[in-house]
PDB file of N, CA and C in Angstrom:
ATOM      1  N   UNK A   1       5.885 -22.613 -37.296  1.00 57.00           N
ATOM      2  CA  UNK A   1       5.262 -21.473 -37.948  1.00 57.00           C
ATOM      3  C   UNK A   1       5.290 -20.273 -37.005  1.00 57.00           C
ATOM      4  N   UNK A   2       5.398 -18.871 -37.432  1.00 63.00           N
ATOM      5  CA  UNK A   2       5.774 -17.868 -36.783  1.00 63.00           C
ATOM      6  C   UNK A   2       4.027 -17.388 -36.081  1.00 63.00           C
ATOM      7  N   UNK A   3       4.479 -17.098 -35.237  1.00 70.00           N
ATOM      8  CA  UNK A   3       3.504 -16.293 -34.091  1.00 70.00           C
ATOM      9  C   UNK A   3       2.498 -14.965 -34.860  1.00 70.00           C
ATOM     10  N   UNK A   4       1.195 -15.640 -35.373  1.00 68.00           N
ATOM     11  CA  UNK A   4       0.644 -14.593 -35.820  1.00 68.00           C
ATOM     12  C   UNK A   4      -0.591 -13.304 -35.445  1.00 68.00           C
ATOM     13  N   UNK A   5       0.298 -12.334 -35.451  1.00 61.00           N
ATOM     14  CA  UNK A   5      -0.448 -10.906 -34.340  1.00 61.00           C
ATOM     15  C   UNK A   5      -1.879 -10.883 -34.733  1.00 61.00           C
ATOM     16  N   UNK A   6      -2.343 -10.174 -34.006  1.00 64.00           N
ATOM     17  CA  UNK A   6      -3.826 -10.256 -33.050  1.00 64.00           C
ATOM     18  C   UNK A   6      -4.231  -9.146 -34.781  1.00 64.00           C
ATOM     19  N   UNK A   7      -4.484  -9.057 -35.967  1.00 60.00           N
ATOM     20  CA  UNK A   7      -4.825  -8.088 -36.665  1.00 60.00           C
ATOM     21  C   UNK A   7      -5.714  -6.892 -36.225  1.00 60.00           C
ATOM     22  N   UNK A   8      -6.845  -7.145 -35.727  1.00 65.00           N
ATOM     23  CA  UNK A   8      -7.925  -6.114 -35.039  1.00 65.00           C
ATOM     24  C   UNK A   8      -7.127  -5.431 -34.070  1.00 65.00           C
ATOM     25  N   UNK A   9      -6.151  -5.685 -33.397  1.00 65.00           N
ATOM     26  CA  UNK A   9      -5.791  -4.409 -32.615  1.00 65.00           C
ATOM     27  C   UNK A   9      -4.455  -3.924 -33.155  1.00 65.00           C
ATOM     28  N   UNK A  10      -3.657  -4.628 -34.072  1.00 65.00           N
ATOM     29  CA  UNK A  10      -2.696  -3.932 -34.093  1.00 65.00           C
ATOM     30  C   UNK A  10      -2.572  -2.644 -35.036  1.00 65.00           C
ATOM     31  N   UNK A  11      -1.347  -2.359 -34.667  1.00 80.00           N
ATOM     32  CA  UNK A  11      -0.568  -0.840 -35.069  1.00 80.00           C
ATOM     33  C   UNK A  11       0.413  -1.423 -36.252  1.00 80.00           C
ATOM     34  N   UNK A  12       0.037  -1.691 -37.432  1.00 81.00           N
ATOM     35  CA  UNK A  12       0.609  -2.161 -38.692  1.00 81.00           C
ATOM     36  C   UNK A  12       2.166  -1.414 -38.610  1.00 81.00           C
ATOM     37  N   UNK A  13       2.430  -0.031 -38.740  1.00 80.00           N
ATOM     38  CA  UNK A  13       3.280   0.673 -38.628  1.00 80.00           C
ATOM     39  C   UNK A  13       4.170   0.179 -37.495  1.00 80.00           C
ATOM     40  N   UNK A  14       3.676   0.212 -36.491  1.00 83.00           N
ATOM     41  CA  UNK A  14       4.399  -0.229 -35.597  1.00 83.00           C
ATOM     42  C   UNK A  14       5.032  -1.607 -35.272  1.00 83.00           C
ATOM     43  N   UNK A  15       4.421  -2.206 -35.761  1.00 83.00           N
ATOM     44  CA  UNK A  15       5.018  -3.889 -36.117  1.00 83.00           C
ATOM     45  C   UNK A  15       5.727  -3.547 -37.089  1.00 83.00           C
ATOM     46  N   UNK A  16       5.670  -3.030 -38.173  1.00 86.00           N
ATOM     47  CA  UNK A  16       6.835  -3.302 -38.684  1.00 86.00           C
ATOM     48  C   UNK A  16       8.022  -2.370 -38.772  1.00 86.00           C
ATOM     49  N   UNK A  17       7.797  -1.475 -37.900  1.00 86.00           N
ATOM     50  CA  UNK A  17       8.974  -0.822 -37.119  1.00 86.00           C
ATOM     51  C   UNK A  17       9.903  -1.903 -36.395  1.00 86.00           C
ATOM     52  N   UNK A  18       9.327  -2.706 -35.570  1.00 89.00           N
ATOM     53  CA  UNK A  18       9.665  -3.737 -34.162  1.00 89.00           C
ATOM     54  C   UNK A  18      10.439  -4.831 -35.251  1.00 89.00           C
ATOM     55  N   UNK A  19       9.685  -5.238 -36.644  1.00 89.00           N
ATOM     56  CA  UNK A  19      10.548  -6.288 -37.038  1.00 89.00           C
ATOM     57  C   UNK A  19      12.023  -5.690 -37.834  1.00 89.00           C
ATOM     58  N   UNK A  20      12.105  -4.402 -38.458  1.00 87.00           N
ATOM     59  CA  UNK A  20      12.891  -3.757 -38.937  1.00 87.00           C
ATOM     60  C   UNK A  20      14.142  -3.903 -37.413  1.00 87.00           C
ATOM     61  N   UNK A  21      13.534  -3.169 -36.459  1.00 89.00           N
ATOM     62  CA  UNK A  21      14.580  -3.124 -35.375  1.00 89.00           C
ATOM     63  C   UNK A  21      14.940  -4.541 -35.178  1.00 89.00           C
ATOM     64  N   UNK A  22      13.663  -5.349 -35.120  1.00 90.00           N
ATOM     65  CA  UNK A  22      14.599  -7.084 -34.358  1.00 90.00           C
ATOM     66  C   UNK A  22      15.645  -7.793 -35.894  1.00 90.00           C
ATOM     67  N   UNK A  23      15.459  -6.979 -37.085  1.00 89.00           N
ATOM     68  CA  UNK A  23      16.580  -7.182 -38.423  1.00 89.00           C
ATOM     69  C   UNK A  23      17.956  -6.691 -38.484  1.00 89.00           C
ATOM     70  N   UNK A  24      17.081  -5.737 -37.737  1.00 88.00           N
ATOM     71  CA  UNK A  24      18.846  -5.030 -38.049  1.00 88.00           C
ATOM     72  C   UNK A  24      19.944  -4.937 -36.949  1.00 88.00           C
ATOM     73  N   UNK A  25      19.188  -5.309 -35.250  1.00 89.00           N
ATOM     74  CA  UNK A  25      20.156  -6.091 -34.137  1.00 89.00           C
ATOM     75  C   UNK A  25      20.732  -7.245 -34.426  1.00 89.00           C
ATOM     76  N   UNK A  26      19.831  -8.409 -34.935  1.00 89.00           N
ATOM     77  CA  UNK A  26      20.518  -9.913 -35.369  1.00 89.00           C
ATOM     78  C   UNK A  26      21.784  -9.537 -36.503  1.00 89.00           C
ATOM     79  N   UNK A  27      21.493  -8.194 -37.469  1.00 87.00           N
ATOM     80  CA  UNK A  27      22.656  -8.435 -38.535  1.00 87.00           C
ATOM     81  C   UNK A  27      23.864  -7.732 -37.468  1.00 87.00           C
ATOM     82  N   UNK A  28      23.861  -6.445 -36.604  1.00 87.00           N
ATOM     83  CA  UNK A  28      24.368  -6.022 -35.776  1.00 87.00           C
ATOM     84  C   UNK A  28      25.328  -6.930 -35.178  1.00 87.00           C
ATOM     85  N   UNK A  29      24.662  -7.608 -34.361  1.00 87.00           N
ATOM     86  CA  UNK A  29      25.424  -8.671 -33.012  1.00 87.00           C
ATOM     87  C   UNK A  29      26.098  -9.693 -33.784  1.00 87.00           C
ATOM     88  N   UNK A  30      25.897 -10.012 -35.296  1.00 87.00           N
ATOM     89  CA  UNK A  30      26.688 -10.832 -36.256  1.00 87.00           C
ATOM     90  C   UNK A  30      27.818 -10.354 -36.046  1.00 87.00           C
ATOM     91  N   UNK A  31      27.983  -9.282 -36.318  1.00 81.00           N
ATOM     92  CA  UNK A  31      29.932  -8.510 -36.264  1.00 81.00           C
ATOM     93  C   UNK A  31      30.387  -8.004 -35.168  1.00 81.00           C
ATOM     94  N   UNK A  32      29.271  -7.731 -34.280  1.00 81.00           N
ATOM     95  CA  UNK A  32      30.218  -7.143 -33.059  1.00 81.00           C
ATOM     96  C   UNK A  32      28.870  -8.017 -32.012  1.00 81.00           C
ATOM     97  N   UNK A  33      28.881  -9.303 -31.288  1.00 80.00           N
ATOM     98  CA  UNK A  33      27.876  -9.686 -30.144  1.00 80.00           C
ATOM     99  C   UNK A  33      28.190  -9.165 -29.056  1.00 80.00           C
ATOM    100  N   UNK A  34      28.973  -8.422 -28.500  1.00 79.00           N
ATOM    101  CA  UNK A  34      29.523  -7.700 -27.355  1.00 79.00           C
ATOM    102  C   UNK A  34      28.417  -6.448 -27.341  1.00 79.00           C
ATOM    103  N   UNK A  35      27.459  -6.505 -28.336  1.00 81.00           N
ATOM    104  CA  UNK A  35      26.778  -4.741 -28.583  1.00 81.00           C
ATOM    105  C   UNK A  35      26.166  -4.781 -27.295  1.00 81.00           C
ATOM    106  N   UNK A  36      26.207  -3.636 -26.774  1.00 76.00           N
ATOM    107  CA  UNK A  36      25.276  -2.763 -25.734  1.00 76.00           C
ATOM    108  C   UNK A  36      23.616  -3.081 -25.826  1.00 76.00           C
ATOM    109  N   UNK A  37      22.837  -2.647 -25.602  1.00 81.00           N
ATOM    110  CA  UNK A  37      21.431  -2.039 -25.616  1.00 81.00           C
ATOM    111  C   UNK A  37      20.643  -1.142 -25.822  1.00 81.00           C
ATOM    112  N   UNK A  38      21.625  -0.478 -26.180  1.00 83.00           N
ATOM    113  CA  UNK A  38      21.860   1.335 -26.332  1.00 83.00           C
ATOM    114  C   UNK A  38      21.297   1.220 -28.303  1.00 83.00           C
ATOM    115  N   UNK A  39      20.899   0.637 -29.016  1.00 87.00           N
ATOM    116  CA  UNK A  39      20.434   0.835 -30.355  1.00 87.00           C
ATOM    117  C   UNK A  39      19.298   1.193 -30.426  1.00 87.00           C
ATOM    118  N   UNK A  40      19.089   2.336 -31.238  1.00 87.00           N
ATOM    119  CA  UNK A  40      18.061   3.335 -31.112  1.00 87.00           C
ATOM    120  C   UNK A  40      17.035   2.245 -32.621  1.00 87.00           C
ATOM    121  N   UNK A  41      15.617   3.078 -32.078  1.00 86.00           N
ATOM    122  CA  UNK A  41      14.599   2.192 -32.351  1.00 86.00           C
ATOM    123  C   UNK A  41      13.936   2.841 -33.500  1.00 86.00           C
ATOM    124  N   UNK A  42      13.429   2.050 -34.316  1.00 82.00           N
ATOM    125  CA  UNK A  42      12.990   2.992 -35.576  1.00 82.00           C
ATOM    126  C   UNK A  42      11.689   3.805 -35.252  1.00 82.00           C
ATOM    127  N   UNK A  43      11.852   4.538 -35.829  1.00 79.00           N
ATOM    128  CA  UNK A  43      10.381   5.804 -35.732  1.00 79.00           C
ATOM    129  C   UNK A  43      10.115   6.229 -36.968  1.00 79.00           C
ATOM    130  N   UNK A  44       8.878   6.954 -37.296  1.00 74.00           N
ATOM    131  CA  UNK A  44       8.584   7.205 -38.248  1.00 74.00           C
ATOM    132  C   UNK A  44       9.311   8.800 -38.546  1.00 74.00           C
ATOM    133  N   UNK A  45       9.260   8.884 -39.587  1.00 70.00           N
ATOM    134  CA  UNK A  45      10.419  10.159 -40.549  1.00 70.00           C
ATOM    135  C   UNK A  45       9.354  10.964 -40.074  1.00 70.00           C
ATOM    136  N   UNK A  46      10.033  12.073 -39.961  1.00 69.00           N
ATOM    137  CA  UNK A  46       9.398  13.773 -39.616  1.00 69.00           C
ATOM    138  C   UNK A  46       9.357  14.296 -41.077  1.00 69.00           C
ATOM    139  N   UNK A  47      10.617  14.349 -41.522  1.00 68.00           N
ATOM    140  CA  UNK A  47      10.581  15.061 -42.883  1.00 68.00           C
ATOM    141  C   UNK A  47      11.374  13.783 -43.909  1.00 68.00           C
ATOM    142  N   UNK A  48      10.819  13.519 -44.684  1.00 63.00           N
ATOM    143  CA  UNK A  48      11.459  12.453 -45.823  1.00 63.00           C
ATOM    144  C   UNK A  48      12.278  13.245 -46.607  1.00 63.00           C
ATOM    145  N   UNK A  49      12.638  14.912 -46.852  1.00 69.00           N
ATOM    146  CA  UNK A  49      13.725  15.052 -46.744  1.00 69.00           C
ATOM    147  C   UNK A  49      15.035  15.240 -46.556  1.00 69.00           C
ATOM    148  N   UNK A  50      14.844  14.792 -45.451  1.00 65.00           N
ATOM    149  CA  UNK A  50      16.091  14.595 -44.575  1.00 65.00           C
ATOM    150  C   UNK A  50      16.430  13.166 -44.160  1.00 65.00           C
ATOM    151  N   UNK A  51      17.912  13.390 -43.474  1.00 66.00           N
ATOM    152  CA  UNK A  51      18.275  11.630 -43.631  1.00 66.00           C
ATOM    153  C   UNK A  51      17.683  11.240 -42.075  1.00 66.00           C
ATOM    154  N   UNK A  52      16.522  10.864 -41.823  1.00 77.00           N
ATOM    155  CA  UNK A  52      16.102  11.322 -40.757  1.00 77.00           C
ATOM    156  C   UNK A  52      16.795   9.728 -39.987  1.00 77.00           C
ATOM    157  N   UNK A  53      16.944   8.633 -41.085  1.00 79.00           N
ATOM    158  CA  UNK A  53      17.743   7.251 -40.593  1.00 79.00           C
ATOM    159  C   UNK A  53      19.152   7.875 -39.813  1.00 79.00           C
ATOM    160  N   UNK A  54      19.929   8.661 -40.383  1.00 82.00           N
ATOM    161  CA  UNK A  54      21.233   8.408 -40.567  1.00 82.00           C
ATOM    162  C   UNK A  54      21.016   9.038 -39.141  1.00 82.00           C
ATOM    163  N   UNK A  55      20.296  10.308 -38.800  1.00 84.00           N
ATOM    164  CA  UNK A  55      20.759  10.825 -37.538  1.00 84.00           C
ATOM    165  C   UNK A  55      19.908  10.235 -36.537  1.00 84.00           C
ATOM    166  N   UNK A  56      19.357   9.605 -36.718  1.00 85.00           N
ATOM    167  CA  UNK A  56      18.660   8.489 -35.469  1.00 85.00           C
ATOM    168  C   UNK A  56      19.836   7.085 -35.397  1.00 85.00           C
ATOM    169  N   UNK A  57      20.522   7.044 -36.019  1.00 87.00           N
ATOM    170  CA  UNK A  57      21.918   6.589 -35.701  1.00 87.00           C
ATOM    171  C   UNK A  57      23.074   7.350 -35.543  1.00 87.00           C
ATOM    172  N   UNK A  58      23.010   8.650 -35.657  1.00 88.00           N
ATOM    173  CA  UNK A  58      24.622   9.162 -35.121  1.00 88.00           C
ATOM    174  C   UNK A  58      24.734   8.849 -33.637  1.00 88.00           C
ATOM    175  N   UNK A  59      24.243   9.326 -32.771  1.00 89.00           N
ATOM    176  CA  UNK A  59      24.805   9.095 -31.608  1.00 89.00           C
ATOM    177  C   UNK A  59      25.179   7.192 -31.057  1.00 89.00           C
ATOM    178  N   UNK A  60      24.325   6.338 -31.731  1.00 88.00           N
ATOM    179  CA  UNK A  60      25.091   5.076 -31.831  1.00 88.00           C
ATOM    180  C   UNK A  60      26.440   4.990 -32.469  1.00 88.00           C
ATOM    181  N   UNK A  61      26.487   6.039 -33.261  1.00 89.00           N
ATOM    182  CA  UNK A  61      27.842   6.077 -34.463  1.00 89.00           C
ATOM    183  C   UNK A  61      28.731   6.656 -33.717  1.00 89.00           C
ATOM    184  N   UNK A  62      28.085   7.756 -32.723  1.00 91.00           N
ATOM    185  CA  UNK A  62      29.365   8.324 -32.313  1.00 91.00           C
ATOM    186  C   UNK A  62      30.139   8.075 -30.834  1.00 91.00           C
ATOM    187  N   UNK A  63      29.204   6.934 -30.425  1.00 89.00           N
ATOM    188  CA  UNK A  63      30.129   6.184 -29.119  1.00 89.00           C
ATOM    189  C   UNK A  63      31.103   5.396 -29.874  1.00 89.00           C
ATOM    190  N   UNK A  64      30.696   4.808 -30.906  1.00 88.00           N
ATOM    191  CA  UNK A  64      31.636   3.426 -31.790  1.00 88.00           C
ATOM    192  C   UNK A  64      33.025   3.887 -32.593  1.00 88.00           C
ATOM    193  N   UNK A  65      32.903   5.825 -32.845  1.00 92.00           N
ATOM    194  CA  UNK A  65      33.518   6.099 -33.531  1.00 92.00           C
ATOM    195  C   UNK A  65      33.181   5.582 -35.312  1.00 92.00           C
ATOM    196  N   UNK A  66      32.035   5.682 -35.431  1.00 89.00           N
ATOM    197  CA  UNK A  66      31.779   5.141 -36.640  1.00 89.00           C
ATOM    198  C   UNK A  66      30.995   6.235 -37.901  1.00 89.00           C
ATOM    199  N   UNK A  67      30.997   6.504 -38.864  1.00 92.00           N
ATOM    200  CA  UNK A  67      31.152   7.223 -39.888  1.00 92.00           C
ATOM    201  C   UNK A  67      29.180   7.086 -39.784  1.00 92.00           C
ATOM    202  N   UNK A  68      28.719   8.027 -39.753  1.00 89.00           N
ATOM    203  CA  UNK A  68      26.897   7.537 -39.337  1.00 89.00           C
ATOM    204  C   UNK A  68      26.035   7.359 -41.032  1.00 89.00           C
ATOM    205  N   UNK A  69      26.588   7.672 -41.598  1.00 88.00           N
ATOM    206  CA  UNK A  69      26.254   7.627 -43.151  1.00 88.00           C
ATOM    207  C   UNK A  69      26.381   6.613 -43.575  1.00 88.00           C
ATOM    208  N   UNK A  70      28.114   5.964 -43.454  1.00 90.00           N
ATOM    209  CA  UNK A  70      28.508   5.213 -44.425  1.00 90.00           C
ATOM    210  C   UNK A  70      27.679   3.960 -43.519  1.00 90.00           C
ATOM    211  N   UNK A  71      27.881   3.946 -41.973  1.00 88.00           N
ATOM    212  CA  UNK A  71      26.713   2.524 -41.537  1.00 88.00           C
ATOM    213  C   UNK A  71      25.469   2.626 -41.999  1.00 88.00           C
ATOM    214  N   UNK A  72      24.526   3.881 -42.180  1.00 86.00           N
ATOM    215  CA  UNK A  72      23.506   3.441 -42.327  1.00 86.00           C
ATOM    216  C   UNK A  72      23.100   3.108 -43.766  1.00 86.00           C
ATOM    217  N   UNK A  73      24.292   3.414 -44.695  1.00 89.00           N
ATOM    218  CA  UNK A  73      24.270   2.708 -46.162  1.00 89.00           C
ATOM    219  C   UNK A  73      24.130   1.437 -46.132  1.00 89.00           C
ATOM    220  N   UNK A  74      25.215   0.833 -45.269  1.00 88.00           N
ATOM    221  CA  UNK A  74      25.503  -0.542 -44.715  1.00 88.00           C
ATOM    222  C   UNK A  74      24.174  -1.323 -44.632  1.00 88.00           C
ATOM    223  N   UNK A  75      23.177  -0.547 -43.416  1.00 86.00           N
ATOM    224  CA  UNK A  75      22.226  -1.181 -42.742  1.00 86.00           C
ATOM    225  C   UNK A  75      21.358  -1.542 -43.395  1.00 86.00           C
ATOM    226  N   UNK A  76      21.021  -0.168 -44.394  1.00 84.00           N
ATOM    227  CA  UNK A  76      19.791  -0.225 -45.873  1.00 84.00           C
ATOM    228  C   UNK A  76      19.989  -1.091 -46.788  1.00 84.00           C
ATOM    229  N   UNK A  77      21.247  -1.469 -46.948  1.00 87.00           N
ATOM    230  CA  UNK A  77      21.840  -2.514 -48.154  1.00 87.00           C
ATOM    231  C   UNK A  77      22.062  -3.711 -47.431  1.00 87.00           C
ATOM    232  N   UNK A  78      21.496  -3.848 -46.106  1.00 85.00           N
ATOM    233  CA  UNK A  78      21.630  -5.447 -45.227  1.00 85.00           C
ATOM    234  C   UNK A  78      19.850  -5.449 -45.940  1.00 85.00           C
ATOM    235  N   UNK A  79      18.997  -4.531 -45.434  1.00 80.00           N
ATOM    236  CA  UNK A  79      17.291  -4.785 -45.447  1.00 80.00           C
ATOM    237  C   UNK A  79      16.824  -4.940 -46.653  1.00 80.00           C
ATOM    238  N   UNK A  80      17.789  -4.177 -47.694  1.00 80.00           N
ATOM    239  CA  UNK A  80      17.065  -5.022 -49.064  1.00 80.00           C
ATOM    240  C   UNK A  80      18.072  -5.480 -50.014  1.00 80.00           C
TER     241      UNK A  80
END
């Protein structure tokens, strides 16, 4: 059975920031396990209208040479 957090002190938001990030490294290191450490960590949106995902992944996108949109379509359609 999984390890269950301390409720009275935690940061709800923030846990499930941490499990979003530990979801979307395991689907990550599936296709490429050679990945770096360098994967940027989820935060909460400044403005919800903006793609505030996609550019908290460009600069991961743009060491890989990778299209930062079309992955983070990818990533959203791995989480649900």
């Amino acid at each position: 059975m999984a390890h269950l957090p301390d409720f009275t002190s935690l940061d709800i938001a923030s846990e499930l920031m941490d499990r979003v990030d530990k979801e979307l490294e395991s689907f990550i290191r599936m296709s490429d396990p050679e990945i770096g450490d360098d994967l940027p960590k989820t935060q909460r949106s400044r403005d919800l209208e903006k793609a505030d995902f996609t550019m908290l992944w460009a600069p991961f996108c743009a060491k890989r040479k990778i299209n930062p949109a079309a992955h983070t379509q990818q990533l959203a359609a791995y989480l649900t």
